[in-house]
Short mmCIF file of C-alpha atoms in Angstrom, two decimals:
data_model
loop_
_atom_site.label_atom_id
_atom_site.label_comp_id
_atom_site.label_asym_id
_atom_site.label_seq_id
_atom_site.Cartn_x
_atom_site.Cartn_y
_atom_site.Cartn_z
CA MET A 45 -73.08 -74.58 -171.94
CA ASN A 46 -71.02 -73.17 -174.78
CA GLN A 47 -74.24 -72.57 -176.75
CA PHE A 48 -75.80 -70.82 -173.78
CA LEU A 49 -72.77 -68.57 -173.46
CA ALA A 50 -72.74 -67.81 -177.17
CA GLN A 51 -76.38 -66.85 -176.89
CA HIS A 52 -76.23 -64.92 -173.62
CA GLY A 53 -72.51 -64.01 -173.19
CA ASN A 54 -72.79 -60.33 -174.19
CA GLU A 55 -76.01 -59.95 -172.18
CA ILE A 56 -74.25 -61.47 -169.11
CA LEU A 57 -71.25 -59.05 -169.49
CA GLU A 58 -73.55 -56.14 -169.90
CA ALA A 59 -75.55 -57.13 -166.75
CA THR A 60 -72.35 -57.67 -164.81
CA LEU A 61 -71.09 -54.13 -165.77
CA GLU A 62 -74.47 -52.72 -164.66
CA HIS A 63 -74.18 -54.59 -161.41
CA VAL A 64 -70.67 -53.27 -160.86
CA TRP A 65 -71.93 -49.77 -161.54
CA LEU A 66 -74.79 -50.20 -159.00
CA VAL A 67 -72.44 -51.55 -156.34
CA GLY A 68 -69.68 -49.04 -157.11
CA ALA A 69 -71.99 -46.05 -156.94
CA THR A 70 -73.54 -47.47 -153.77
CA MET A 71 -70.18 -47.98 -152.05
CA LEU A 72 -68.85 -44.59 -152.90
CA LEU A 73 -71.90 -42.97 -151.46
CA ALA A 74 -72.00 -45.26 -148.45
CA MET A 75 -68.38 -44.59 -147.60
CA ALA A 76 -68.81 -40.90 -148.08
CA MET A 77 -71.68 -40.96 -145.58
CA GLY A 78 -70.71 -43.84 -143.37
CA VAL A 79 -67.15 -42.89 -142.41
CA PRO A 80 -68.16 -39.38 -141.24
CA LEU A 81 -71.15 -40.78 -139.42
CA GLY A 82 -68.88 -43.41 -137.74
CA ILE A 83 -66.65 -40.55 -136.63
CA VAL A 84 -69.63 -38.68 -135.18
CA VAL A 85 -70.78 -41.84 -133.37
CA ALA A 86 -67.21 -42.28 -131.86
CA ARG A 87 -66.86 -38.64 -130.91
CA LYS A 88 -70.34 -37.69 -129.71
CA PRO A 89 -71.75 -40.45 -127.60
CA TRP A 90 -75.20 -38.83 -127.38
CA LEU A 91 -75.59 -39.03 -131.15
CA SER A 92 -74.40 -42.65 -131.29
CA LYS A 93 -77.80 -44.15 -130.36
CA PRO A 94 -79.88 -42.33 -132.92
CA ILE A 95 -77.41 -42.92 -135.73
CA LEU A 96 -76.70 -46.55 -135.05
CA GLY A 97 -80.36 -47.08 -134.23
CA SER A 98 -81.49 -45.69 -137.62
CA ALA A 99 -78.87 -47.68 -139.54
CA ASN A 100 -79.92 -50.80 -137.62
CA ILE A 101 -83.56 -50.31 -138.53
CA ALA A 102 -82.75 -49.78 -142.15
CA GLU A 103 -80.78 -53.03 -142.01
CA THR A 104 -83.78 -55.00 -140.70
CA ILE A 105 -86.22 -53.97 -143.39
CA PRO A 106 -86.63 -56.71 -145.97
CA SER A 107 -85.13 -55.46 -149.20
CA LEU A 108 -88.18 -55.95 -151.43
CA ALA A 109 -90.27 -54.04 -148.92
CA LEU A 110 -87.72 -51.22 -148.68
CA LEU A 111 -87.88 -50.81 -152.46
CA GLY A 112 -91.60 -50.68 -152.20
CA PHE A 113 -91.49 -48.02 -149.48
CA LEU A 114 -89.08 -45.81 -151.50
CA LEU A 115 -90.98 -46.19 -154.80
CA PRO A 116 -93.62 -43.47 -154.16
CA ILE A 117 -91.08 -40.85 -152.93
CA PRO A 118 -91.11 -38.24 -155.72
CA TRP A 119 -87.51 -37.75 -156.91
CA LEU A 120 -86.31 -41.14 -155.81
CA GLY A 121 -88.99 -43.18 -157.50
CA ASP A 122 -88.34 -41.52 -160.93
CA ARG A 123 -85.51 -43.60 -161.94
CA ALA A 124 -84.93 -47.31 -161.07
CA ASP A 125 -81.22 -46.98 -160.50
CA ARG A 126 -81.70 -43.96 -158.27
CA LEU A 127 -84.08 -46.01 -156.25
CA ALA A 128 -81.89 -49.07 -156.15
CA ILE A 129 -78.82 -47.14 -155.08
CA THR A 130 -80.68 -45.42 -152.31
CA ALA A 131 -81.88 -48.69 -150.86
CA LEU A 132 -78.47 -50.24 -151.25
CA VAL A 133 -76.81 -47.34 -149.50
CA LEU A 134 -79.17 -47.68 -146.56
CA TYR A 135 -78.03 -51.35 -146.22
CA ALA A 136 -74.37 -50.67 -146.71
CA LEU A 137 -74.24 -47.90 -144.08
CA LEU A 138 -74.46 -49.95 -140.94
CA PRO A 139 -71.24 -52.04 -141.22
CA ILE A 140 -69.27 -48.96 -142.34
CA ILE A 141 -70.58 -46.71 -139.52
CA ARG A 142 -70.11 -49.49 -136.95
CA ASN A 143 -66.53 -50.34 -137.96
CA THR A 144 -65.44 -46.73 -138.21
CA ALA A 145 -66.75 -46.01 -134.73
CA ALA A 146 -65.23 -49.28 -133.36
CA GLY A 147 -61.85 -48.46 -135.03
CA ILE A 148 -61.77 -45.03 -133.50
CA THR A 149 -62.98 -45.90 -130.02
CA GLY A 150 -60.53 -48.81 -130.12
CA VAL A 151 -57.48 -46.53 -130.28
CA ASP A 152 -55.38 -46.89 -127.14
CA PRO A 153 -56.63 -44.19 -124.67
CA ALA A 154 -52.92 -43.51 -123.76
CA VAL A 155 -52.13 -42.66 -127.41
CA ARG A 156 -55.07 -40.27 -127.60
CA GLU A 157 -54.12 -38.76 -124.25
CA ALA A 158 -50.59 -38.29 -125.33
CA ALA A 159 -51.72 -36.70 -128.60
CA ARG A 160 -53.92 -34.32 -126.80
CA GLY A 161 -51.38 -33.55 -124.15
CA MET A 162 -48.74 -32.69 -126.74
CA GLY A 163 -51.00 -30.08 -128.26
CA LEU A 164 -52.58 -31.63 -131.35
CA THR A 165 -55.85 -30.17 -132.37
CA GLY A 166 -58.98 -32.38 -132.59
CA ARG A 167 -58.56 -32.46 -136.39
CA GLN A 168 -54.89 -33.42 -136.18
CA ILE A 169 -55.76 -36.21 -133.69
CA LEU A 170 -58.44 -37.54 -136.08
CA PHE A 171 -56.37 -37.45 -139.22
CA ARG A 172 -52.94 -38.19 -137.91
CA VAL A 173 -53.74 -40.73 -135.18
CA GLU A 174 -57.28 -42.06 -134.96
CA LEU A 175 -58.08 -42.61 -138.65
CA PRO A 176 -54.74 -44.08 -139.59
CA LEU A 177 -55.00 -46.45 -136.67
CA SER A 178 -58.45 -47.43 -137.68
CA VAL A 179 -57.90 -47.94 -141.42
CA SER A 180 -57.92 -51.66 -141.36
CA THR A 181 -61.03 -51.85 -139.17
CA ILE A 182 -62.88 -49.38 -141.37
CA LEU A 183 -61.84 -51.40 -144.46
CA ALA A 184 -63.16 -54.52 -142.85
CA GLY A 185 -66.51 -52.78 -142.61
CA ILE A 186 -66.33 -51.72 -146.18
CA ARG A 187 -65.52 -55.18 -147.18
CA VAL A 188 -68.60 -56.63 -145.42
CA ALA A 189 -70.81 -53.87 -146.89
CA THR A 190 -69.48 -54.47 -150.39
CA VAL A 191 -70.19 -58.19 -150.35
CA LEU A 192 -73.64 -57.50 -148.86
CA THR A 193 -74.39 -54.91 -151.50
CA ILE A 194 -73.37 -57.27 -154.35
CA GLY A 195 -75.88 -59.74 -153.06
CA ILE A 196 -78.72 -57.38 -152.35
CA ALA A 197 -78.16 -55.60 -155.61
CA THR A 198 -79.54 -58.68 -157.45
CA ILE A 199 -82.96 -57.99 -155.80
CA THR A 200 -83.10 -54.46 -157.17
CA ALA A 201 -83.70 -55.89 -160.55
CA ALA A 202 -87.22 -56.17 -159.26
CA VAL A 203 -87.76 -52.49 -159.81
CA GLY A 204 -86.00 -52.55 -163.10
CA ALA A 205 -82.57 -51.31 -161.95
CA GLY A 206 -80.89 -53.92 -164.12
CA GLY A 207 -77.84 -55.85 -163.07
CA LEU A 208 -77.40 -59.60 -162.65
CA GLY A 209 -80.73 -59.84 -160.88
CA GLU A 210 -82.42 -59.56 -164.26
CA PHE A 211 -81.32 -63.11 -165.14
CA ILE A 212 -82.34 -64.51 -161.74
CA PHE A 213 -85.79 -62.98 -161.92
CA ARG A 214 -86.25 -64.04 -165.56
CA GLY A 215 -85.06 -67.57 -164.76
CA LEU A 216 -87.43 -67.75 -161.80
CA ALA A 217 -90.38 -66.60 -163.96
CA MET A 218 -89.55 -69.02 -166.75
CA VAL A 219 -88.44 -71.90 -164.43
CA ASN A 220 -85.11 -71.91 -166.28
CA ASP A 221 -82.23 -72.93 -164.09
CA PRO A 222 -79.45 -71.97 -166.52
CA LEU A 223 -80.82 -68.41 -166.65
CA ILE A 224 -80.89 -68.22 -162.80
CA LEU A 225 -77.27 -69.46 -162.68
CA ALA A 226 -76.31 -66.91 -165.40
CA GLY A 227 -77.15 -64.26 -162.80
CA ALA A 228 -76.15 -66.10 -159.63
CA ILE A 229 -72.70 -67.32 -160.64
CA PRO A 230 -71.29 -63.98 -161.82
CA ALA A 231 -72.76 -62.32 -158.69
CA ALA A 232 -71.15 -64.85 -156.45
CA LEU A 233 -67.82 -64.50 -158.29
CA LEU A 234 -68.03 -60.72 -157.94
CA ALA A 235 -68.58 -61.07 -154.25
CA LEU A 236 -65.71 -63.48 -153.88
CA GLY A 237 -63.45 -61.27 -155.86
CA ALA A 238 -64.35 -58.09 -153.94
CA ASP A 239 -63.92 -59.91 -150.70
CA PHE A 240 -60.50 -61.16 -151.70
CA LEU A 241 -59.16 -57.87 -153.01
CA LEU A 242 -60.44 -55.89 -150.13
CA GLY A 243 -59.01 -58.53 -147.76
CA ILE A 244 -55.57 -57.95 -149.31
CA LEU A 245 -55.98 -54.12 -148.94
CA GLU A 246 -57.03 -54.54 -145.41
CA ARG A 247 -53.93 -56.55 -144.52
CA LEU A 248 -51.61 -54.12 -146.43
CA LEU A 249 -53.06 -51.11 -144.53
CA ARG A 250 -52.94 -52.69 -141.05
CA PRO A 251 -50.94 -50.01 -139.23
CA VAL A 252 -48.70 -52.23 -137.14
CA ARG A 253 -47.31 -55.20 -138.82
CA MET B 30 -45.17 -21.46 -98.84
CA SER B 31 -42.14 -21.86 -101.17
CA GLU B 32 -39.06 -19.95 -101.91
CA PRO B 33 -38.30 -20.41 -105.58
CA GLY B 34 -34.93 -18.85 -106.07
CA ASN B 35 -35.86 -17.61 -109.50
CA GLU B 36 -38.62 -16.95 -111.93
CA ILE B 37 -41.88 -18.71 -111.19
CA ILE B 38 -43.09 -20.81 -114.12
CA ILE B 39 -46.03 -22.78 -112.66
CA GLU B 40 -48.24 -21.65 -109.88
CA PHE B 41 -51.27 -23.19 -108.25
CA ARG B 42 -53.47 -20.76 -106.23
CA GLN B 43 -56.02 -22.60 -104.06
CA ALA B 44 -56.74 -24.77 -107.09
CA GLY B 45 -59.39 -27.46 -106.78
CA TYR B 46 -60.97 -29.86 -109.18
CA ARG B 47 -64.37 -31.46 -108.95
CA LEU B 48 -65.78 -34.02 -111.35
CA PRO B 49 -69.06 -33.20 -113.08
CA SER B 50 -70.63 -35.83 -110.88
CA GLY B 51 -69.59 -33.77 -107.79
CA ALA B 52 -66.69 -35.86 -106.44
CA THR B 53 -63.80 -33.73 -105.41
CA LEU B 54 -60.54 -34.90 -106.66
CA LEU B 55 -58.37 -31.96 -105.57
CA ARG B 56 -58.98 -29.17 -103.05
CA ASN B 57 -57.08 -26.08 -102.16
CA ILE B 58 -53.74 -26.77 -103.76
CA SER B 59 -51.16 -24.05 -103.71
CA PHE B 60 -47.51 -24.23 -104.80
CA ALA B 61 -45.14 -22.69 -107.21
CA VAL B 62 -42.43 -24.21 -109.41
CA GLY B 63 -39.49 -22.10 -110.63
CA ARG B 64 -37.16 -22.50 -113.67
CA GLY B 65 -34.67 -25.25 -113.22
CA GLU B 66 -36.72 -26.81 -110.35
CA THR B 67 -38.14 -30.28 -110.23
CA LEU B 68 -41.22 -30.60 -108.07
CA VAL B 69 -42.22 -34.22 -107.32
CA LEU B 70 -45.80 -34.91 -106.48
CA LEU B 71 -45.62 -37.91 -104.17
CA GLY B 72 -48.66 -39.82 -103.02
CA ARG B 73 -50.49 -43.04 -103.28
CA SER B 74 -52.84 -43.86 -106.24
CA GLY B 75 -55.96 -41.70 -106.08
CA ALA B 76 -54.22 -38.92 -104.27
CA GLY B 77 -54.91 -36.59 -107.22
CA LYS B 78 -51.30 -36.32 -108.48
CA THR B 79 -52.21 -37.03 -112.14
CA THR B 80 -55.14 -34.69 -112.01
CA ALA B 81 -52.86 -31.96 -110.63
CA LEU B 82 -50.58 -32.53 -113.60
CA LYS B 83 -53.42 -32.32 -116.02
CA LEU B 84 -54.41 -29.00 -114.60
CA ILE B 85 -51.09 -27.60 -115.67
CA ASN B 86 -51.58 -28.45 -119.39
CA ARG B 87 -55.26 -27.90 -119.22
CA LEU B 88 -56.31 -31.44 -119.94
CA VAL B 89 -58.67 -30.48 -117.11
CA GLU B 90 -59.60 -27.02 -115.95
CA PRO B 91 -59.69 -25.97 -112.24
CA SER B 92 -63.17 -25.75 -110.68
CA GLU B 93 -61.88 -23.60 -107.91
CA GLY B 94 -58.89 -21.26 -107.69
CA GLU B 95 -56.53 -20.87 -110.61
CA VAL B 96 -53.45 -22.44 -112.13
CA LEU B 97 -50.92 -20.08 -113.77
CA VAL B 98 -48.37 -20.94 -116.39
CA GLU B 99 -45.80 -18.16 -116.89
CA ARG B 100 -48.10 -15.91 -114.90
CA ARG B 101 -51.07 -16.45 -117.10
CA ARG B 102 -54.10 -18.43 -116.08
CA THR B 103 -54.28 -21.72 -117.98
CA THR B 104 -57.82 -20.82 -118.92
CA ASP B 105 -56.54 -17.66 -120.57
CA TRP B 106 -54.14 -19.62 -122.71
CA ASP B 107 -55.07 -21.10 -126.04
CA PRO B 108 -55.05 -24.75 -125.01
CA ILE B 109 -53.13 -25.86 -128.07
CA ALA B 110 -50.45 -23.22 -127.61
CA LEU B 111 -50.28 -24.05 -123.87
CA ARG B 112 -49.74 -27.77 -124.54
CA ARG B 113 -47.14 -27.16 -127.21
CA HIS B 114 -45.26 -25.08 -124.60
CA ILE B 115 -45.24 -28.08 -122.18
CA GLY B 116 -43.64 -31.53 -122.70
CA TYR B 117 -45.86 -34.30 -121.43
CA VAL B 118 -44.66 -37.86 -120.62
CA ILE B 119 -47.10 -40.44 -119.45
CA GLN B 120 -46.40 -43.84 -117.97
CA GLU B 121 -47.79 -45.87 -120.92
CA THR B 122 -45.76 -43.48 -123.16
CA GLY B 123 -48.62 -43.16 -125.66
CA LEU B 124 -46.18 -43.50 -128.58
CA PHE B 125 -47.97 -43.56 -131.86
CA PRO B 126 -47.80 -47.16 -132.91
CA HIS B 127 -48.13 -46.41 -136.60
CA TYR B 128 -45.19 -44.06 -136.64
CA THR B 129 -41.47 -44.82 -136.52
CA VAL B 130 -39.40 -43.43 -133.60
CA GLU B 131 -38.27 -40.66 -135.92
CA ARG B 132 -41.82 -39.66 -136.82
CA ASN B 133 -42.89 -39.84 -133.26
CA VAL B 134 -40.25 -37.50 -131.99
CA SER B 135 -40.48 -35.18 -134.95
CA LEU B 136 -44.22 -34.81 -135.05
CA LEU B 137 -44.37 -31.57 -133.12
CA PRO B 138 -41.36 -29.93 -134.75
CA ARG B 139 -43.08 -30.71 -138.04
CA LEU B 140 -46.39 -29.26 -136.95
CA GLU B 141 -44.41 -26.21 -135.85
CA ARG B 142 -43.05 -26.04 -139.39
CA TRP B 143 -39.37 -26.58 -138.78
CA THR B 144 -37.34 -27.30 -141.90
CA ASP B 145 -36.59 -30.89 -142.84
CA GLN B 146 -32.97 -30.44 -141.98
CA GLN B 147 -33.79 -28.99 -138.52
CA VAL B 148 -36.26 -31.73 -137.80
CA HIS B 149 -33.81 -34.46 -138.81
CA THR B 150 -30.99 -33.03 -136.76
CA ARG B 151 -33.24 -32.58 -133.79
CA ALA B 152 -34.45 -36.21 -133.93
CA GLN B 153 -30.91 -37.48 -133.89
CA ASP B 154 -29.87 -35.13 -131.07
CA LEU B 155 -32.89 -36.18 -129.02
CA LEU B 156 -32.16 -39.81 -129.28
CA ARG B 157 -28.61 -39.31 -128.21
CA LEU B 158 -29.81 -37.17 -125.36
CA VAL B 159 -31.89 -40.00 -124.01
CA GLY B 160 -29.13 -42.58 -124.62
CA LEU B 161 -30.38 -44.30 -127.76
CA ASP B 162 -28.31 -44.79 -130.90
CA PRO B 163 -30.10 -42.82 -133.64
CA GLY B 164 -28.58 -45.08 -136.33
CA ILE B 165 -30.36 -48.01 -134.73
CA PHE B 166 -33.52 -46.65 -133.35
CA LEU B 167 -34.86 -43.88 -135.63
CA GLU B 168 -36.36 -46.33 -138.14
CA ARG B 169 -37.90 -48.67 -135.57
CA TYR B 170 -41.53 -48.87 -134.61
CA PRO B 171 -42.67 -48.64 -131.03
CA HIS B 172 -43.59 -52.39 -130.90
CA GLU B 173 -39.99 -53.16 -131.80
CA LEU B 174 -38.74 -51.49 -128.58
CA SER B 175 -38.39 -52.70 -125.00
CA GLY B 176 -40.31 -50.94 -122.27
CA GLY B 177 -37.32 -48.92 -121.21
CA GLN B 178 -36.56 -47.86 -124.73
CA ARG B 179 -40.15 -46.78 -125.27
CA GLN B 180 -40.01 -44.67 -122.10
CA ARG B 181 -36.81 -42.97 -123.42
CA VAL B 182 -38.46 -42.22 -126.74
CA GLY B 183 -41.49 -40.86 -124.83
CA ILE B 184 -39.19 -38.47 -122.99
CA ALA B 185 -37.42 -37.58 -126.21
CA ARG B 186 -40.72 -36.80 -127.91
CA ALA B 187 -41.79 -34.58 -125.02
CA LEU B 188 -38.50 -32.60 -125.27
CA ALA B 189 -38.77 -32.39 -129.09
CA ALA B 190 -39.97 -28.79 -129.47
CA ASN B 191 -37.76 -27.73 -126.56
CA PRO B 192 -40.60 -26.77 -124.14
CA PRO B 193 -39.59 -24.74 -121.09
CA ILE B 194 -41.89 -26.96 -118.95
CA LEU B 195 -41.90 -30.76 -118.59
CA LEU B 196 -44.70 -32.87 -117.00
CA MET B 197 -43.91 -36.41 -116.20
CA ASP B 198 -46.49 -38.89 -114.92
CA GLU B 199 -44.74 -41.89 -113.51
CA PRO B 200 -42.34 -41.79 -116.45
CA PHE B 201 -40.25 -44.58 -115.02
CA GLY B 202 -43.21 -46.64 -113.71
CA SER B 203 -43.38 -49.67 -115.78
CA LEU B 204 -39.61 -50.46 -115.77
CA ASP B 205 -37.69 -53.06 -114.01
CA PRO B 206 -35.68 -51.75 -111.11
CA LEU B 207 -32.29 -51.88 -112.90
CA THR B 208 -33.43 -50.09 -116.04
CA ARG B 209 -35.22 -47.70 -113.78
CA ALA B 210 -32.09 -46.80 -111.86
CA GLU B 211 -30.26 -46.33 -115.11
CA ILE B 212 -32.87 -43.99 -116.65
CA ARG B 213 -33.21 -42.04 -113.42
CA ALA B 214 -29.51 -41.36 -113.35
CA GLU B 215 -29.63 -40.22 -116.97
CA PHE B 216 -32.59 -38.09 -116.16
CA GLN B 217 -30.72 -36.34 -113.33
CA ALA B 218 -27.99 -35.48 -115.85
CA LEU B 219 -30.65 -34.19 -118.30
CA GLN B 220 -32.25 -32.16 -115.60
CA ARG B 221 -29.00 -30.29 -114.89
CA GLN B 222 -28.42 -29.84 -118.66
CA LEU B 223 -31.86 -28.58 -119.55
CA GLY B 224 -32.81 -26.08 -116.85
CA LYS B 225 -36.59 -26.65 -117.28
CA ALA B 226 -39.35 -26.38 -114.80
CA ILE B 227 -40.32 -30.05 -114.19
CA VAL B 228 -43.26 -31.49 -112.33
CA LEU B 229 -42.93 -35.25 -111.90
CA VAL B 230 -45.55 -37.60 -110.41
CA THR B 231 -44.56 -40.76 -108.53
CA HIS B 232 -45.59 -42.99 -105.64
CA ASP B 233 -42.00 -44.03 -105.05
CA THR B 234 -40.37 -42.19 -102.10
CA GLY B 235 -36.87 -43.17 -103.19
CA GLU B 236 -37.46 -41.70 -106.63
CA ALA B 237 -38.90 -38.50 -105.08
CA LEU B 238 -35.86 -37.99 -102.87
CA LEU B 239 -33.51 -38.72 -105.75
CA LEU B 240 -35.10 -36.59 -108.45
CA GLY B 241 -37.00 -33.80 -106.68
CA THR B 242 -35.62 -30.38 -105.76
CA ARG B 243 -38.84 -30.21 -103.81
CA ILE B 244 -41.42 -32.76 -102.89
CA ALA B 245 -45.15 -32.20 -102.49
CA LEU B 246 -46.86 -34.90 -100.36
CA MET B 247 -50.39 -35.45 -101.55
CA GLU B 248 -53.15 -37.40 -99.97
CA ALA B 249 -56.86 -37.71 -100.85
CA GLY B 250 -56.78 -34.63 -103.05
CA GLU B 251 -54.97 -32.45 -100.64
CA LEU B 252 -51.41 -31.14 -100.40
CA LYS B 253 -49.98 -32.41 -97.01
CA GLY B 254 -46.79 -30.47 -97.20
CA LEU B 255 -43.94 -29.24 -99.32
CA TYR B 256 -40.39 -30.41 -98.41
CA SER B 257 -36.93 -30.32 -99.70
CA PRO B 258 -35.47 -33.86 -99.96
CA VAL B 259 -33.52 -33.29 -96.79
CA GLU B 260 -36.55 -31.92 -94.92
CA LEU B 261 -38.65 -34.89 -96.04
CA ALA B 262 -35.90 -37.25 -94.84
CA GLU B 263 -35.94 -35.58 -91.42
CA SER B 264 -39.51 -34.45 -90.91
CA GLN B 265 -41.43 -35.86 -87.96
CA GLU B 266 -44.82 -35.28 -89.45
CA PRO B 267 -46.79 -38.45 -89.69
CA VAL B 268 -47.18 -38.52 -93.48
CA ALA B 269 -43.47 -37.90 -93.96
CA VAL B 270 -42.73 -40.59 -91.48
CA ALA B 271 -45.01 -43.07 -93.19
CA TYR B 272 -43.44 -42.41 -96.61
CA ARG B 273 -40.02 -42.89 -95.11
CA ALA B 274 -41.09 -46.13 -93.67
CA GLN B 275 -41.45 -47.40 -97.27
CA LEU B 276 -37.76 -46.71 -97.63
CA ARG B 277 -36.75 -47.98 -94.31
CA GLY B 278 -38.29 -51.39 -95.16
CA LEU B 279 -36.00 -51.54 -98.16
CA GLU B 280 -32.94 -50.52 -96.15
CA GLN B 281 -33.63 -53.13 -93.48
CA PHE B 282 -34.05 -55.81 -96.04
CA LEU B 283 -30.77 -54.78 -97.64
CA LYS B 284 -28.94 -54.77 -94.29
CA GLY B 285 -30.46 -58.07 -93.31
CA GLY B 286 -29.73 -59.66 -96.68
CA PRO B 287 -32.12 -62.03 -98.36
CA GLN B 288 -34.21 -64.06 -95.84
#
């Protein structure tokens, strides 16, 4: 064990950082797209089907296949991390969109009616009432998406995007269990850690305690 | 139709409202409300009272006729300016659950860019006005209040930016009878103090007689008549008689004592 760590420790750390970078970049992009899309879904019912439908379809494509589909696309396929992050964002979107929409539509209609009746603009209702009241639901979606992304990001090593998946694929090829675990354990720890931290944040930001 | 002694603030002219699906919720409604008047819309559920109220602050727009606020058609007003000009109290109160009482009542003054000092003073005055101790209640959240306290805060919030018009949709609806009587009495005092044009929706005849300077009887989307409280109490028209029966039942019960 110690010997293994001495031999691979630096490599594991590097792969973990790569993994965190993949997941972090993915989550930033997914939130930047998912929250606005969720707002649109909640506000414009006629757009809800196409948006949720597309996100749902992306979710159902097996990850290796999705990477394969994206590979020939000109700009995307040029760099492995670009490709990986695109695929990961597609997976991370659905929980974020769905929870954002659920949070907003879940706001008490009387509260919305009062806000409208007292003369708040649509934007004021969104930023002062609907979003603050949805924060913990949205965060729950982000939490699910993060854990999901940490897992799927191990697969993107298949296209050379790096990260902890490298160990897993190498271990599989060499039938070397310690190598597989060297990728799997840090990935699992990352997922648990992210889940725990975001869970705390979610509870802190719950509007009514 | 009416004889408002002074300046007309709200006027309905043959106003009607149809849902996009075609169902008619209101037809041919005409009345006027002057400053210092309280018009009560009395009728059973589904009579169109709430819709009539929403025509005034343009939460819905008339499909026929017109509704005027301060002699301007509501559709000519900027909806945001119109609504900030009108206090709106709904039965469920719609208090913002993530805001303290203070932030709830001061939201509009803040949006209207009052100074911090003004906002703070106003919040305290408002709570006193509705009979709540500011020292105790300003920092509370809505879920820490009783139903009656929430209703009071709802009224305080509607009065915050000092609107000349007040719309109240069953503002005392979810209260127990004793609290209700108490808040009503305070509301009467407020009414005299504030001199606003008030439109209040209720299905309670007693409340209508007590609080209204005039009472509009509504049924199935139509205005069945406009009465002063005394006229309603004496009218021989069937609707008026029917509504009085609601009261008579209570009186008889009170005279007869508990069975």
